[in-house]
Amino acid sequence: MPANLTPQYLAADQRFKEAVTTQEKMEALEEMMALLPKHKGTEKLQADLRRRLAKLRVEADKKHGVSKASAMYSVQREGAGQIVLVAAANAGKSSLMARLTKAAPEIGDYPFTTRLPQPGMMPYENIKIQLVDMPPIDPSCYEPWMGNLVRQADLALLVANLGTDEMLDEIESVLALLENSKIRLSGQAEPQSEQAPIRRTLLAANKCDAPNAPANLEILKEFFGKRFLILPVSAASGEGLELVRQSLFDALGIVRIYTKIPGKKVDLASPPFVLRQGSTVLDAARAVHREFVHSLKFARVWSSEKSKHSVKYEGQMVERTHKLHDGDILELHA
Ligand SMILES: Nc1nc2c(ncn2[C@@H]2O[C@H](COP(=O)(O)OP(=O)(O)O)[C@@H](O)[C@H]2O)c(=O)[nH]1
Ligand SMILES: [Mg+2]
């Protein structure tokens, strides 16, 4: 090292050695280049710094590129829950997606029209639920990001094609591919296991309008009726769509809670707070405002006309630990 380096240069050199991120390293190197006295004796060092900086820039670009790609294959959660559609090619995922949401996915009677995850919002009464259309789960195009999306979602909608005699093989193949990625689809909300995350799943039996559909539906029930709730549906005719919508909401395991100000009427048209089933008054208070967690003295509960719970509440005082039901109206007293 040349002898005439300033203390400032040596400090920057020290920062470079301690830097962890590429960004920090690049900043330290740039500073060193600026502080380095430019003369014959430092030419080799100048060249060395330039080379190191160039290498880091390439590294940073690469990293940036990778993060852009992974962003393309992940879906920002929105709404009251995230549901992924999984199926072999041509089962009618994209057609169902178009029917249930306002998204406009590509639909084709040739396979593999959908290459990226396509989110769309499904309205359900006064809330919106996110559906994510996916490329077919097929050995020829399966990629790890698809499994990751299924793993991260709240629920999966497995789509069977009642219009083909390959129906069972297709379903088996989808289940096997996911299980290879350590994801098990199950009709039950089973406890999670370490080895294979279990994704709760409903089975949509699509194309129930097809000529061979009744026979195939019987076969499907025989093989998968115990494992999954089967929902016959037709994206083409619209038959069964309402039941799919309703069943997806039910399986998400969420409750909608309305709040009212003491002495005022509740506004059931305003968006509700969406909480997990089993949530308590305290959980709802926390969702309304963090401060309530400390200041909450008591609460009153009413059942709204939207409530399907057998017990009707009419303003009873309840404890913080009281469990809420879908459609409940809550008045919080601090
Ligand atoms: N008969 C009938 N055809 C359907 C139905 N749903 C989708 N299709 C057709 O099946 C083909 C594949 O549909 P698409 O939604 O692209 O399937 P994806 O590959 O699972 O996304 C298209 O030709 C659709 O028109 C249905 O309910 N009944
Ligand atoms: Mg598609």
Coordinates of N, CA and C in Angstrom, one line a residue, residues 80-81 83 100 122-129 131 154-155 157 200 202 229 231 241-258 272-275 277 306 308 325-327:
A80 N -60.3 -9.8 2.4 CA -60.5 -10.5 3.6 C -59.9 -11.9 3.6
G81 N -59.2 -12.3 2.5 CA -58.6 -13.6 2.5 C -58.0 -13.9 1.1
I83 N -57.2 -16.9 -1.8 CA -57.6 -18.2 -2.2 C -56.9 -18.5 -3.5
L100 N -66.2 -15.3 -11.2 CA -66.3 -15.0 -9.8 C -65.7 -13.6 -9.5
M122 N -63.0 -11.2 -5.6 CA -64.3 -11.7 -5.6 C -65.2 -11.0 -4.6
P123 N -66.2 -10.3 -5.1 CA -67.1 -9.7 -4.1 C -68.0 -10.8 -3.4
Y124 N -68.1 -10.6 -2.1 CA -69.0 -11.5 -1.3 C -69.8 -10.6 -0.4
E125 N -71.0 -10.4 -0.6 CA -71.9 -9.5 0.2 C -71.1 -8.2 0.3
N126 N -70.7 -7.8 1.5 CA -70.1 -6.5 1.7 C -68.6 -6.5 1.8
I127 N -68.0 -7.6 1.5 CA -66.5 -7.7 1.5 C -65.9 -8.2 0.2
K128 N -64.6 -8.2 0.1 CA -64.0 -8.7 -1.1 C -62.9 -9.7 -0.7
I129 N -62.9 -10.8 -1.5 CA -61.9 -11.9 -1.2 C -61.0 -12.1 -2.4
L131 N -58.9 -13.9 -5.1 CA -58.7 -15.2 -5.8 C -57.4 -15.0 -6.6
D154 N -54.6 -18.6 2.2 CA -55.5 -19.1 3.3 C -56.2 -20.4 2.9
L155 N -56.5 -20.5 1.6 CA -57.3 -21.6 1.2 C -57.0 -21.9 -0.3
L157 N -58.6 -23.6 -3.9 CA -59.8 -24.2 -4.6 C -59.2 -25.1 -5.7
R200 N -55.9 -26.0 3.6 CA -57.4 -26.4 3.5 C -57.9 -26.1 2.1
L202 N -61.1 -26.7 -1.0 CA -62.4 -27.2 -1.5 C -62.3 -27.7 -2.9
L229 N -64.8 -31.3 0.3 CA -66.2 -30.9 0.0 C -66.2 -30.6 -1.5
L231 N -68.0 -29.3 -4.9 CA -69.0 -28.3 -5.3 C -69.2 -28.4 -6.8
L241 N -72.4 -21.4 -9.1 CA -71.4 -20.4 -8.7 C -71.7 -19.8 -7.4
E242 N -73.0 -19.6 -7.0 CA -73.3 -19.0 -5.8 C -72.9 -19.8 -4.6
L243 N -73.0 -21.2 -4.8 CA -72.6 -22.1 -3.7 C -71.1 -22.1 -3.5
V244 N -70.4 -21.9 -4.6 CA -68.9 -21.8 -4.6 C -68.5 -20.6 -3.8
R245 N -69.1 -19.5 -4.1 CA -68.8 -18.2 -3.4 C -69.1 -18.3 -1.9
Q246 N -70.3 -18.9 -1.6 CA -70.7 -19.0 -0.2 C -69.7 -20.0 0.6
S247 N -69.4 -21.1 -0.1 CA -68.6 -22.1 0.6 C -67.2 -21.6 0.8
L248 N -66.6 -20.8 -0.2 CA -65.3 -20.2 0.0 C -65.3 -19.3 1.2
F249 N -66.3 -18.5 1.3 CA -66.4 -17.6 2.5 C -66.5 -18.4 3.8
D250 N -67.3 -19.4 3.8 CA -67.5 -20.2 5.0 C -66.1 -20.8 5.4
A251 N -65.4 -21.3 4.4 CA -64.2 -22.1 4.7 C -63.0 -21.1 5.1
L252 N -63.1 -19.9 4.8 CA -62.1 -18.9 5.2 C -62.0 -18.8 6.7
G253 N -63.2 -19.1 7.4 CA -63.2 -19.0 8.8 C -63.0 -17.6 9.4
I254 N -63.8 -16.6 8.8 CA -63.6 -15.2 9.2 C -65.0 -14.7 9.7
V255 N -65.0 -13.7 10.5 CA -66.2 -13.1 11.0 C -66.1 -11.6 10.6
R256 N -67.3 -11.0 10.4 CA -67.4 -9.6 10.1 C -68.0 -8.9 11.3
I257 N -67.3 -7.9 11.8 CA -67.8 -7.2 13.0 C -68.0 -5.7 12.7
Y258 N -69.2 -5.2 13.1 CA -69.5 -3.8 12.9 C -69.4 -3.1 14.2
P272 N -67.1 -3.8 7.2 CA -66.9 -4.3 8.6 C -65.4 -4.6 8.9
F273 N -65.1 -4.8 10.1 CA -63.8 -5.3 10.5 C -63.8 -6.8 10.3
V274 N -62.8 -7.3 9.6 CA -62.7 -8.8 9.3 C -61.7 -9.4 10.2
L275 N -62.2 -10.4 11.0 CA -61.4 -11.0 12.0 C -61.5 -12.6 11.9
Q277 N -62.4 -16.3 12.9 CA -63.4 -16.9 13.8 C -62.8 -17.2 15.1
K306 N -77.7 -9.5 9.8 CA -76.8 -10.4 9.0 C -76.3 -11.6 9.8
K308 N -76.0 -15.0 11.7 CA -76.7 -16.3 11.5 C -76.5 -17.1 12.8
H325 N -69.3 -13.3 16.8 CA -69.9 -14.1 15.7 C -70.0 -13.2 14.5
D326 N -70.0 -13.8 13.3 CA -70.2 -13.1 12.1 C -71.5 -12.2 12.1
G327 N -71.3 -10.9 11.8 CA -72.5 -10.1 11.8 C -72.7 -9.3 13.1

